[in-house]
Amino acid sequence: MKRFAIAALATLVVASLAGGAILYLKRLSPAEAAMPVPEAAVPVVASAVSGKDVPIYLHGIGTVAAYNTDVVRSQIQGQLIRITFKEGQTVKAGDLLAEIDPRPYQAQIEQFTANRARDQAQLTNAEANLSRDTQLGDKGYATPQLVDTQKAQVAQLQAAVQADQAQIDQANVQLSYTRLTSAISGITGVRQVDIGNVIHPTDPNGLVVVTQIEPISLLFTLPQADLTAIQDRMAKGPMKVIAYSQDNGMKLDEGDLLLVDNEIAGTTGTIQLKATFPNHQHRLWPGQLVNARLLLETRKDAISIAGSAVQQGQSGTYVYVVKPDQTAELRTIHVAQITDGQALVDQGLKPGEVVVIDGQYRLKEGSRVKQLHGKAAQEADLQSAVQDAIP
């Protein structure tokens, strides 16, 4: 009984709907009833294409390397009595970093100086005796053998004085080694020896490492296919290299290409390049991984559009162009590069044309579009970003 009630109710609903539809169609004229329902316009964000100067970069990943690194080592053995630098301090070439106890070397100098004075006195006496013996020999009162012996004595003492002077000079050099100075300008690292300890020339880590930060180098690699283009560009003048952080969110510094390595890495098929940067702000640090951009050329009046406008399909890369009648046209293009969210288009677009940069997912060839502007366009961009973030 229950089934029959449900079936009767369903029949009544269908009949009511059919009757309403018949009454609605009776109110329309035959031409109006045959007319298709117009397609709703798709809201999109669009932008006009314009020509501007666009730089062409070759992209690579590199490692920052110190221009010079100096391991400050002691050339003599002794006790550290003074340290004049702080870890992480900026120092200049020739700055005093530490001092070794100089007293043992000063005592050596005094000893060698006394030896020289003794030998010098003996030399003076021998030269006087030689003068007297020579005069006596001229008069026949001294034998030639005595004169020759005295000459030999003078020569021996002259050599002794020279040896004493050499020892003094060597001792002065050793004394100068008690002052440990920086050979380059840079930044000091972690101190390896504390004050009061004995430092040796054989210490593996030395006293401290001074690293030159200004200027600084960057070693990066590019595919070997780019070598010919780089060589042709280098023949015209210096090439600019720009260093960016790993996420490309911060420009670190601008420098110049210094050299291209003299061989290609056979295992990877890449060529290594070296650039130098002034690094005045110290944003580049030894061992840091960065993204390198080598400026190959700057194209004048090139077509550049937002990277979000570029779509990928079975037939290749394309964009939607808004025609004057506010309909969408699917246009195949060729993209030379995409950098910083901007796509360089060298085929398929002309200046002045309008391309869709947001809202393409609802478009197809011939779709009617409604361009959003101002706050509505910003809200559309935000909504698109939220949808893209949803997994």
mmCIF file of C-alpha atoms in Angstrom:
data_model
loop_
_atom_site.group_PDB
_atom_site.id
_atom_site.type_symbol
_atom_site.label_atom_id
_atom_site.label_comp_id
_atom_site.label_asym_id
_atom_site.label_seq_id
_atom_site.Cartn_x
_atom_site.Cartn_y
_atom_site.Cartn_z
ATOM 1 C CA MET A 1 0.000 0.000 0.000
ATOM 2 C CA LYS A 2 2.865 2.313 0.871
ATOM 3 C CA ARG A 3 4.553 1.703 -2.504
ATOM 4 C CA PHE A 4 1.397 2.688 -4.382
ATOM 5 C CA ALA A 5 1.202 5.981 -2.435
ATOM 6 C CA ILE A 6 4.801 6.893 -3.294
ATOM 7 C CA ALA A 7 4.306 6.051 -6.985
ATOM 8 C CA ALA A 8 1.165 8.185 -7.136
ATOM 9 C CA LEU A 9 2.951 11.113 -5.558
ATOM 10 C CA ALA A 10 5.852 10.886 -8.036
ATOM 11 C CA THR A 11 3.423 10.792 -10.970
ATOM 12 C CA LEU A 12 1.710 13.927 -9.684
ATOM 13 C CA VAL A 13 5.048 15.824 -9.396
ATOM 14 C CA VAL A 14 6.119 14.899 -12.929
ATOM 15 C CA ALA A 15 2.762 15.937 -14.313
ATOM 16 C CA SER A 16 2.967 19.291 -12.545
ATOM 17 C CA LEU A 17 6.446 19.998 -13.942
ATOM 18 C CA ALA A 18 5.394 19.026 -17.433
ATOM 19 C CA GLY A 19 2.351 21.259 -17.228
ATOM 20 C CA GLY A 20 4.456 24.211 -16.061
ATOM 21 C CA ALA A 21 6.886 23.728 -18.913
ATOM 22 C CA ILE A 22 4.011 23.617 -21.449
ATOM 23 C CA LEU A 23 2.521 26.830 -20.068
ATOM 24 C CA TYR A 24 6.002 28.561 -20.211
ATOM 25 C CA LEU A 25 6.581 27.503 -23.819
ATOM 26 C CA LYS A 26 3.086 28.699 -24.786
ATOM 27 C CA ARG A 27 3.997 32.182 -23.507
ATOM 28 C CA LEU A 28 7.159 32.318 -25.752
ATOM 29 C CA SER A 29 7.040 32.949 -29.432
ATOM 30 C CA PRO A 30 8.336 30.199 -31.742
ATOM 31 C CA ALA A 31 11.462 32.314 -32.555
ATOM 32 C CA GLU A 32 12.166 32.938 -28.886
ATOM 33 C CA ALA A 33 11.727 29.292 -28.015
ATOM 34 C CA ALA A 34 14.251 28.273 -30.693
ATOM 35 C CA MET A 35 16.866 30.873 -29.626
ATOM 36 C CA PRO A 36 19.819 29.346 -27.644
ATOM 37 C CA VAL A 37 20.587 30.606 -24.134
ATOM 38 C CA PRO A 38 23.600 32.984 -24.317
ATOM 39 C CA GLU A 39 26.840 31.818 -22.649
ATOM 40 C CA ALA A 40 27.820 33.755 -19.542
ATOM 41 C CA ALA A 41 31.016 35.838 -19.815
ATOM 42 C CA VAL A 42 34.019 34.439 -17.937
ATOM 43 C CA PRO A 43 35.615 36.960 -15.543
ATOM 44 C CA VAL A 44 39.368 37.203 -16.184
ATOM 45 C CA VAL A 45 42.306 39.471 -15.419
ATOM 46 C CA ALA A 46 44.070 40.645 -18.586
ATOM 47 C CA SER A 47 47.011 42.857 -19.474
ATOM 48 C CA ALA A 48 48.136 44.591 -22.637
ATOM 49 C CA VAL A 49 51.339 43.416 -24.329
ATOM 50 C CA SER A 50 54.099 46.007 -24.582
ATOM 51 C CA GLY A 51 57.648 46.051 -25.883
ATOM 52 C CA LYS A 52 60.582 46.861 -23.616
ATOM 53 C CA ASP A 53 64.269 46.109 -23.140
ATOM 54 C CA VAL A 54 64.611 42.564 -21.777
ATOM 55 C CA PRO A 55 67.919 41.135 -20.482
ATOM 56 C CA ILE A 56 68.816 37.595 -21.583
ATOM 57 C CA TYR A 57 70.498 35.586 -18.836
ATOM 58 C CA LEU A 58 72.226 32.234 -18.607
ATOM 59 C CA HIS A 59 71.381 30.643 -15.266
ATOM 60 C CA GLY A 60 73.725 28.552 -13.143
ATOM 61 C CA ILE A 61 74.369 27.497 -9.558
ATOM 62 C CA GLY A 62 77.641 28.479 -7.928
ATOM 63 C CA THR A 63 79.663 28.509 -4.737
ATOM 64 C CA VAL A 64 81.229 31.608 -3.237
ATOM 65 C CA ALA A 65 84.983 31.339 -2.673
ATOM 66 C CA ALA A 66 87.306 33.678 -0.822
ATOM 67 C CA TYR A 67 89.571 35.697 -3.076
ATOM 68 C CA ASN A 68 92.477 34.995 -0.677
ATOM 69 C CA THR A 69 92.765 32.954 2.513
ATOM 70 C CA ASP A 70 95.681 33.305 4.936
ATOM 71 C CA VAL A 71 96.360 30.762 7.682
ATOM 72 C CA VAL A 72 98.384 32.786 10.195
ATOM 73 C CA ARG A 73 101.126 30.436 11.387
ATOM 74 C CA SER A 74 104.095 30.966 13.639
ATOM 75 C CA GLN A 75 107.534 30.472 12.081
ATOM 76 C CA ILE A 76 109.161 30.036 15.484
ATOM 77 C CA GLN A 77 108.335 28.277 18.735
ATOM 78 C CA GLY A 78 107.427 30.309 21.773
ATOM 79 C CA GLN A 79 104.823 31.309 24.325
ATOM 80 C CA LEU A 80 102.001 33.629 23.313
ATOM 81 C CA ILE A 81 102.110 36.652 25.596
ATOM 82 C CA ARG A 82 99.613 38.892 23.767
ATOM 83 C CA ILE A 83 96.666 38.551 21.392
ATOM 84 C CA THR A 84 95.505 41.790 19.813
ATOM 85 C CA PHE A 85 92.491 40.724 17.720
ATOM 86 C CA LYS A 86 88.950 39.549 18.347
ATOM 87 C CA GLU A 87 87.325 36.674 16.506
ATOM 88 C CA GLY A 88 85.348 37.968 13.550
ATOM 89 C CA GLN A 89 87.241 41.260 13.488
ATOM 90 C CA THR A 90 88.050 43.045 10.247
ATOM 91 C CA VAL A 91 91.801 43.497 9.901
ATOM 92 C CA LYS A 92 94.120 45.091 7.371
ATOM 93 C CA ALA A 93 97.316 43.748 5.852
ATOM 94 C CA GLY A 94 100.169 44.238 8.325
ATOM 95 C CA ASP A 95 97.974 44.516 11.436
ATOM 96 C CA LEU A 96 99.445 42.890 14.558
ATOM 97 C CA LEU A 97 97.433 39.837 15.618
ATOM 98 C CA ALA A 98 99.545 38.295 18.402
ATOM 99 C CA GLU A 99 103.002 38.419 19.977
ATOM 100 C CA ILE A 100 105.333 35.649 21.102
ATOM 101 C CA ASP A 101 107.687 36.118 24.052
ATOM 102 C CA PRO A 102 110.660 37.917 22.435
ATOM 103 C CA ARG A 103 113.162 37.625 25.323
ATOM 104 C CA PRO A 104 114.987 34.475 24.166
ATOM 105 C CA TYR A 105 115.593 36.029 20.750
ATOM 106 C CA GLN A 106 116.631 39.371 22.198
ATOM 107 C CA ALA A 107 119.191 37.521 24.342
ATOM 108 C CA GLN A 108 120.571 35.830 21.230
ATOM 109 C CA ILE A 109 120.980 39.187 19.520
ATOM 110 C CA GLU A 110 122.896 40.538 22.517
ATOM 111 C CA GLN A 111 125.130 37.475 22.507
ATOM 112 C CA PHE A 112 125.889 37.725 18.794
ATOM 113 C CA THR A 113 126.479 41.471 19.128
ATOM 114 C CA ALA A 114 129.046 40.827 21.867
ATOM 115 C CA ASN A 115 130.764 38.216 19.703
ATOM 116 C CA ARG A 116 130.973 40.705 16.875
ATOM 117 C CA ALA A 117 132.481 43.340 19.179
ATOM 118 C CA ARG A 118 135.103 40.851 20.391
ATOM 119 C CA ASP A 119 136.054 39.782 16.884
ATOM 120 C CA GLN A 120 136.073 43.383 15.711
ATOM 121 C CA ALA A 121 138.572 44.295 18.491
ATOM 122 C CA GLN A 122 140.805 41.390 17.529
ATOM 123 C CA LEU A 123 140.566 42.443 13.886
ATOM 124 C CA THR A 124 141.623 45.981 14.754
ATOM 125 C CA ASN A 125 144.643 44.668 16.650
ATOM 126 C CA ALA A 126 145.575 42.277 13.826
ATOM 127 C CA GLU A 127 145.344 45.084 11.247
ATOM 128 C CA ALA A 128 147.698 47.221 13.400
ATOM 129 C CA ASN A 129 150.189 44.358 13.695
ATOM 130 C CA LEU A 130 150.005 43.798 9.933
ATOM 131 C CA SER A 131 150.785 47.451 9.301
ATOM 132 C CA ARG A 132 153.852 47.354 11.587
ATOM 133 C CA ASP A 133 155.108 44.058 10.198
ATOM 134 C CA THR A 134 154.720 45.323 6.646
ATOM 135 C CA GLN A 135 156.836 48.410 7.418
ATOM 136 C CA LEU A 136 159.479 46.244 9.105
ATOM 137 C CA GLY A 137 159.469 43.827 6.194
ATOM 138 C CA ASP A 138 160.068 46.691 3.762
ATOM 139 C CA LYS A 139 163.185 47.593 5.770
ATOM 140 C CA GLY A 140 164.333 43.996 6.042
ATOM 141 C CA TYR A 141 163.600 43.606 9.750
ATOM 142 C CA ALA A 142 160.681 41.148 9.330
ATOM 143 C CA THR A 143 160.492 37.982 7.276
ATOM 144 C CA PRO A 144 157.988 37.594 4.467
ATOM 145 C CA GLN A 145 156.538 34.591 6.297
ATOM 146 C CA LEU A 146 155.642 36.747 9.291
ATOM 147 C CA VAL A 147 153.931 39.299 7.064
ATOM 148 C CA ASP A 148 151.932 36.588 5.260
ATOM 149 C CA THR A 149 150.871 35.033 8.570
ATOM 150 C CA GLN A 150 149.662 38.396 9.807
ATOM 151 C CA LYS A 151 147.670 38.954 6.567
ATOM 152 C CA ALA A 152 145.989 35.586 7.046
ATOM 153 C CA GLN A 153 145.139 36.497 10.628
ATOM 154 C CA VAL A 154 143.478 39.726 9.464
ATOM 155 C CA ALA A 155 141.454 37.896 6.792
ATOM 156 C CA GLN A 156 140.331 35.289 9.319
ATOM 157 C CA LEU A 157 139.108 37.919 11.764
ATOM 158 C CA GLN A 158 137.331 39.834 8.972
ATOM 159 C CA ALA A 159 135.423 36.654 8.104
ATOM 160 C CA ALA A 160 134.584 36.148 11.794
ATOM 161 C CA VAL A 161 133.131 39.670 11.996
ATOM 162 C CA GLN A 162 131.033 39.018 8.881
ATOM 163 C CA ALA A 163 129.790 35.735 10.390
ATOM 164 C CA ASP A 164 128.876 37.566 13.592
ATOM 165 C CA GLN A 165 126.911 40.129 11.583
ATOM 166 C CA ALA A 166 125.101 37.364 9.728
ATOM 167 C CA GLN A 167 124.106 35.768 13.023
ATOM 168 C CA ILE A 168 122.817 39.122 14.255
ATOM 169 C CA ASP A 169 120.775 39.576 11.085
ATOM 170 C CA GLN A 170 119.328 36.083 11.403
ATOM 171 C CA ALA A 171 118.486 36.684 15.065
ATOM 172 C CA ASN A 172 116.711 39.920 14.105
ATOM 173 C CA VAL A 173 114.634 37.989 11.579
ATOM 174 C CA GLN A 174 113.746 35.451 14.277
ATOM 175 C CA LEU A 175 112.847 38.326 16.600
ATOM 176 C CA SER A 176 110.524 39.774 13.943
ATOM 177 C CA TYR A 177 108.713 36.436 13.845
ATOM 178 C CA THR A 178 107.582 37.029 17.421
ATOM 179 C CA ARG A 179 105.063 39.515 15.967
ATOM 180 C CA LEU A 180 102.340 37.630 14.101
ATOM 181 C CA THR A 181 100.721 39.931 11.540
ATOM 182 C CA SER A 182 98.031 39.528 8.886
ATOM 183 C CA ALA A 183 99.317 39.136 5.336
ATOM 184 C CA ILE A 184 95.994 40.219 3.787
ATOM 185 C CA SER A 185 93.001 42.400 4.585
ATOM 186 C CA GLY A 186 89.990 40.371 5.648
ATOM 187 C CA ILE A 187 87.998 38.952 8.534
ATOM 188 C CA THR A 188 89.449 36.760 11.249
ATOM 189 C CA GLY A 189 87.932 33.391 12.070
ATOM 190 C CA VAL A 190 87.999 31.278 15.213
ATOM 191 C CA ARG A 191 91.190 31.607 17.302
ATOM 192 C CA GLN A 192 92.998 28.267 17.553
ATOM 193 C CA VAL A 193 95.582 29.049 20.262
ATOM 194 C CA ASP A 194 94.932 30.834 23.550
ATOM 195 C CA ILE A 195 97.196 33.310 25.283
ATOM 196 C CA GLY A 196 99.834 31.661 27.513
ATOM 197 C CA ASN A 197 100.109 28.544 25.355
ATOM 198 C CA VAL A 198 103.185 27.603 23.380
ATOM 199 C CA ILE A 199 102.727 27.952 19.647
ATOM 200 C CA HIS A 200 104.689 25.845 17.149
ATOM 201 C CA PRO A 201 105.383 26.150 13.409
ATOM 202 C CA THR A 202 103.951 22.638 12.974
ATOM 203 C CA ASP A 203 100.532 23.454 14.454
ATOM 204 C CA PRO A 204 98.067 22.264 11.755
ATOM 205 C CA ASN A 205 95.528 25.077 12.231
ATOM 206 C CA GLY A 206 97.901 27.905 12.994
ATOM 207 C CA LEU A 207 96.774 30.813 15.134
ATOM 208 C CA VAL A 208 93.763 31.956 13.079
ATOM 209 C CA VAL A 209 92.498 32.045 9.486
ATOM 210 C CA VAL A 210 92.040 35.442 7.845
ATOM 211 C CA THR A 211 89.650 35.386 4.888
ATOM 212 C CA GLN A 212 89.486 38.151 2.301
ATOM 213 C CA ILE A 213 85.874 39.201 1.742
ATOM 214 C CA GLU A 214 86.343 42.261 -0.482
ATOM 215 C CA PRO A 215 86.524 41.411 -3.323
ATOM 216 C CA ILE A 216 85.213 37.863 -3.428
ATOM 217 C CA SER A 217 84.896 35.166 -6.085
ATOM 218 C CA LEU A 218 82.059 33.001 -7.367
ATOM 219 C CA LEU A 219 82.568 29.679 -9.135
ATOM 220 C CA PHE A 220 79.556 28.476 -11.123
ATOM 221 C CA THR A 221 78.820 26.077 -13.974
ATOM 222 C CA LEU A 222 76.833 26.281 -17.201
ATOM 223 C CA PRO A 223 76.075 23.684 -19.899
ATOM 224 C CA GLN A 224 78.788 23.294 -22.503
ATOM 225 C CA ALA A 225 76.216 24.217 -25.174
ATOM 226 C CA ASP A 226 76.446 27.828 -23.950
ATOM 227 C CA LEU A 227 80.217 28.034 -24.411
ATOM 228 C CA THR A 228 80.187 29.411 -27.962
ATOM 229 C CA ALA A 229 77.691 32.151 -27.097
ATOM 230 C CA ILE A 230 79.765 33.118 -24.044
ATOM 231 C CA GLN A 231 82.999 33.273 -26.031
ATOM 232 C CA ASP A 232 81.372 35.420 -28.720
ATOM 233 C CA ARG A 233 80.032 37.797 -26.079
ATOM 234 C CA MET A 234 83.358 37.967 -24.188
ATOM 235 C CA ALA A 235 85.070 39.061 -27.395
ATOM 236 C CA LYS A 236 82.926 42.214 -27.317
ATOM 237 C CA GLY A 237 83.802 43.242 -23.764
ATOM 238 C CA PRO A 238 83.295 42.392 -20.062
ATOM 239 C CA MET A 239 80.238 40.355 -19.087
ATOM 240 C CA LYS A 240 78.108 41.119 -16.044
ATOM 241 C CA VAL A 241 77.253 38.436 -13.484
ATOM 242 C CA ILE A 242 74.481 38.870 -10.907
ATOM 243 C CA ALA A 243 74.332 36.748 -7.746
ATOM 244 C CA TYR A 244 70.966 35.904 -6.176
ATOM 245 C CA SER A 245 70.004 33.981 -3.053
ATOM 246 C CA GLN A 246 69.016 30.328 -3.440
ATOM 247 C CA ASP A 247 65.309 31.203 -3.528
ATOM 248 C CA ASN A 248 65.976 34.035 -6.019
ATOM 249 C CA GLY A 249 64.292 36.353 -3.551
ATOM 250 C CA MET A 250 67.255 38.667 -2.946
ATOM 251 C CA LYS A 251 69.827 40.191 -5.232
ATOM 252 C CA LEU A 252 73.161 39.829 -3.449
ATOM 253 C CA ASP A 253 75.664 41.649 -5.665
ATOM 254 C CA GLU A 254 76.754 42.447 -9.210
ATOM 255 C CA GLY A 255 80.166 41.516 -10.548
ATOM 256 C CA ASP A 256 82.151 40.747 -13.674
ATOM 257 C CA LEU A 257 83.036 37.489 -15.359
ATOM 258 C CA LEU A 258 86.721 36.844 -14.730
ATOM 259 C CA LEU A 259 87.431 33.720 -16.724
ATOM 260 C CA VAL A 260 86.098 30.584 -18.384
ATOM 261 C CA ASP A 261 87.872 27.410 -17.333
ATOM 262 C CA ASN A 262 90.260 25.892 -19.853
ATOM 263 C CA GLU A 263 88.470 22.537 -20.036
ATOM 264 C CA ILE A 264 84.976 21.058 -20.042
ATOM 265 C CA ALA A 265 84.033 18.550 -17.365
ATOM 266 C CA GLY A 266 83.571 15.365 -19.322
ATOM 267 C CA THR A 267 81.465 13.629 -16.669
ATOM 268 C CA THR A 268 78.850 16.397 -16.449
ATOM 269 C CA GLY A 269 79.194 18.187 -19.785
ATOM 270 C CA THR A 270 79.497 21.555 -18.070
ATOM 271 C CA ILE A 271 81.970 24.407 -18.151
ATOM 272 C CA GLN A 272 83.131 26.198 -15.013
ATOM 273 C CA LEU A 273 83.271 29.980 -14.858
ATOM 274 C CA LYS A 274 84.677 32.381 -12.281
ATOM 275 C CA ALA A 275 83.332 35.831 -11.469
ATOM 276 C CA THR A 276 84.526 38.507 -9.060
ATOM 277 C CA PHE A 277 82.309 40.761 -6.926
ATOM 278 C CA PRO A 278 83.162 43.893 -4.902
ATOM 279 C CA ASN A 279 80.998 42.587 -2.016
ATOM 280 C CA HIS A 280 81.005 45.877 -0.103
ATOM 281 C CA GLN A 281 77.889 44.856 1.858
ATOM 282 C CA HIS A 282 79.309 41.398 2.704
ATOM 283 C CA ARG A 283 76.208 39.598 1.412
ATOM 284 C CA LEU A 284 78.402 36.990 -0.238
ATOM 285 C CA TRP A 285 80.188 34.645 2.157
ATOM 286 C CA PRO A 286 82.757 31.916 1.461
ATOM 287 C CA GLY A 287 81.108 28.534 0.940
ATOM 288 C CA GLN A 288 77.662 30.046 0.249
ATOM 289 C CA LEU A 289 75.510 28.494 -2.494
ATOM 290 C CA VAL A 290 73.955 31.116 -4.764
ATOM 291 C CA ASN A 291 72.186 31.383 -8.105
ATOM 292 C CA ALA A 292 74.294 33.055 -10.776
ATOM 293 C CA ARG A 293 72.914 34.924 -13.772
ATOM 294 C CA LEU A 294 75.292 35.673 -16.618
ATOM 295 C CA LEU A 295 74.011 38.560 -18.762
ATOM 296 C CA LEU A 296 74.341 37.436 -22.359
ATOM 297 C CA GLU A 297 72.541 40.299 -24.117
ATOM 298 C CA THR A 298 69.731 42.838 -23.806
ATOM 299 C CA ARG A 299 67.002 42.625 -26.422
ATOM 300 C CA LYS A 300 65.525 45.968 -27.398
ATOM 301 C CA ASP A 301 61.712 46.398 -27.575
ATOM 302 C CA ALA A 302 61.112 42.722 -26.842
ATOM 303 C CA ILE A 303 57.671 41.296 -26.004
ATOM 304 C CA SER A 304 57.378 40.517 -22.296
ATOM 305 C CA ILE A 305 54.269 39.227 -20.488
ATOM 306 C CA ALA A 306 53.467 37.921 -17.028
ATOM 307 C CA GLY A 307 54.608 34.345 -16.580
ATOM 308 C CA SER A 308 51.163 33.404 -15.245
ATOM 309 C CA ALA A 309 49.702 34.010 -18.712
ATOM 310 C CA VAL A 310 51.720 31.171 -20.255
ATOM 311 C CA GLN A 311 49.946 27.809 -20.447
ATOM 312 C CA GLN A 312 51.128 24.370 -21.562
ATOM 313 C CA GLY A 313 49.050 22.087 -23.757
ATOM 314 C CA GLN A 314 49.351 19.159 -26.123
ATOM 315 C CA SER A 315 50.190 21.496 -28.992
ATOM 316 C CA GLY A 316 52.813 23.382 -26.993
ATOM 317 C CA THR A 317 52.923 26.719 -25.199
ATOM 318 C CA TYR A 318 49.982 29.059 -25.597
ATOM 319 C CA VAL A 319 48.131 32.056 -24.158
ATOM 320 C CA TYR A 320 44.596 33.355 -24.386
ATOM 321 C CA VAL A 321 44.320 36.623 -26.318
ATOM 322 C CA VAL A 322 41.305 38.868 -25.723
ATOM 323 C CA LYS A 323 39.980 39.954 -29.114
ATOM 324 C CA PRO A 324 38.233 43.315 -29.678
ATOM 325 C CA ASP A 325 34.820 41.592 -29.497
ATOM 326 C CA GLN A 326 35.696 40.397 -25.954
ATOM 327 C CA THR A 327 36.115 36.763 -26.913
ATOM 328 C CA ALA A 328 39.098 34.549 -26.131
ATOM 329 C CA GLU A 329 41.476 33.284 -28.800
ATOM 330 C CA LEU A 330 43.896 30.457 -28.050
ATOM 331 C CA ARG A 331 47.251 31.597 -29.461
ATOM 332 C CA THR A 332 50.362 29.389 -29.744
ATOM 333 C CA ILE A 333 53.547 31.249 -28.768
ATOM 334 C CA HIS A 334 57.257 30.598 -28.276
ATOM 335 C CA VAL A 335 58.852 31.592 -24.965
ATOM 336 C CA ALA A 336 62.570 32.345 -24.973
ATOM 337 C CA GLN A 337 62.936 32.540 -21.189
ATOM 338 C CA ILE A 338 61.007 33.155 -17.960
ATOM 339 C CA THR A 339 62.820 35.280 -15.371
ATOM 340 C CA ASP A 340 61.426 36.924 -12.230
ATOM 341 C CA GLY A 341 57.865 36.058 -13.233
ATOM 342 C CA GLN A 342 58.182 37.639 -16.699
ATOM 343 C CA ALA A 343 58.116 35.592 -19.909
ATOM 344 C CA LEU A 344 60.028 36.735 -22.972
ATOM 345 C CA VAL A 345 57.948 35.898 -26.070
ATOM 346 C CA ASP A 346 59.739 35.973 -29.404
ATOM 347 C CA GLN A 347 56.928 34.498 -31.538
ATOM 348 C CA GLY A 348 53.130 34.688 -31.492
ATOM 349 C CA LEU A 349 52.334 38.097 -29.984
ATOM 350 C CA LYS A 350 52.414 41.736 -31.049
ATOM 351 C CA PRO A 351 52.564 44.930 -28.984
ATOM 352 C CA GLY A 352 49.110 46.199 -28.056
ATOM 353 C CA GLU A 353 47.394 42.815 -27.877
ATOM 354 C CA VAL A 354 45.671 41.866 -24.632
ATOM 355 C CA VAL A 355 46.434 38.527 -22.974
ATOM 356 C CA VAL A 356 44.719 36.817 -20.049
ATOM 357 C CA ILE A 357 46.985 36.520 -17.017
ATOM 358 C CA ASP A 358 44.482 34.997 -14.559
ATOM 359 C CA GLY A 359 41.270 32.985 -14.889
ATOM 360 C CA GLN A 360 42.299 30.875 -17.907
ATOM 361 C CA TYR A 361 41.139 27.596 -16.355
ATOM 362 C CA ARG A 362 37.518 28.372 -17.382
ATOM 363 C CA LEU A 363 38.348 29.538 -20.898
ATOM 364 C CA LYS A 364 38.207 27.809 -24.247
ATOM 365 C CA GLU A 365 38.475 28.970 -27.837
ATOM 366 C CA GLY A 366 35.778 31.589 -28.497
ATOM 367 C CA SER A 367 34.675 32.042 -24.873
ATOM 368 C CA ARG A 368 33.183 35.408 -23.971
ATOM 369 C CA VAL A 369 35.273 37.197 -21.363
ATOM 370 C CA LYS A 370 34.703 39.963 -18.865
ATOM 371 C CA GLN A 371 37.852 41.831 -17.905
ATOM 372 C CA LEU A 372 38.217 42.665 -14.226
ATOM 373 C CA HIS A 373 39.941 45.853 -13.120
ATOM 374 C CA GLY A 374 41.112 47.462 -9.899
ATOM 375 C CA LYS A 375 40.000 45.837 -6.661
ATOM 376 C CA ALA A 376 38.090 43.094 -8.444
ATOM 377 C CA ALA A 377 41.255 42.075 -10.317
ATOM 378 C CA GLN A 378 43.244 41.999 -7.060
ATOM 379 C CA GLU A 379 40.618 39.817 -5.397
ATOM 380 C CA ALA A 380 40.667 37.497 -8.410
ATOM 381 C CA ASP A 381 44.455 37.193 -8.156
ATOM 382 C CA LEU A 382 44.180 36.414 -4.446
ATOM 383 C CA GLN A 383 41.488 33.785 -5.028
ATOM 384 C CA SER A 384 43.631 32.161 -7.727
ATOM 385 C CA ALA A 385 46.626 32.069 -5.391
ATOM 386 C CA VAL A 386 44.537 30.433 -2.654
ATOM 387 C CA GLN A 387 43.220 27.804 -5.071
ATOM 388 C CA ASP A 388 46.771 27.049 -6.264
ATOM 389 C CA ALA A 389 47.868 26.567 -2.650
ATOM 390 C CA ILE A 390 45.166 23.977 -1.935
ATOM 391 C CA PRO A 391 46.626 20.464 -2.422
#
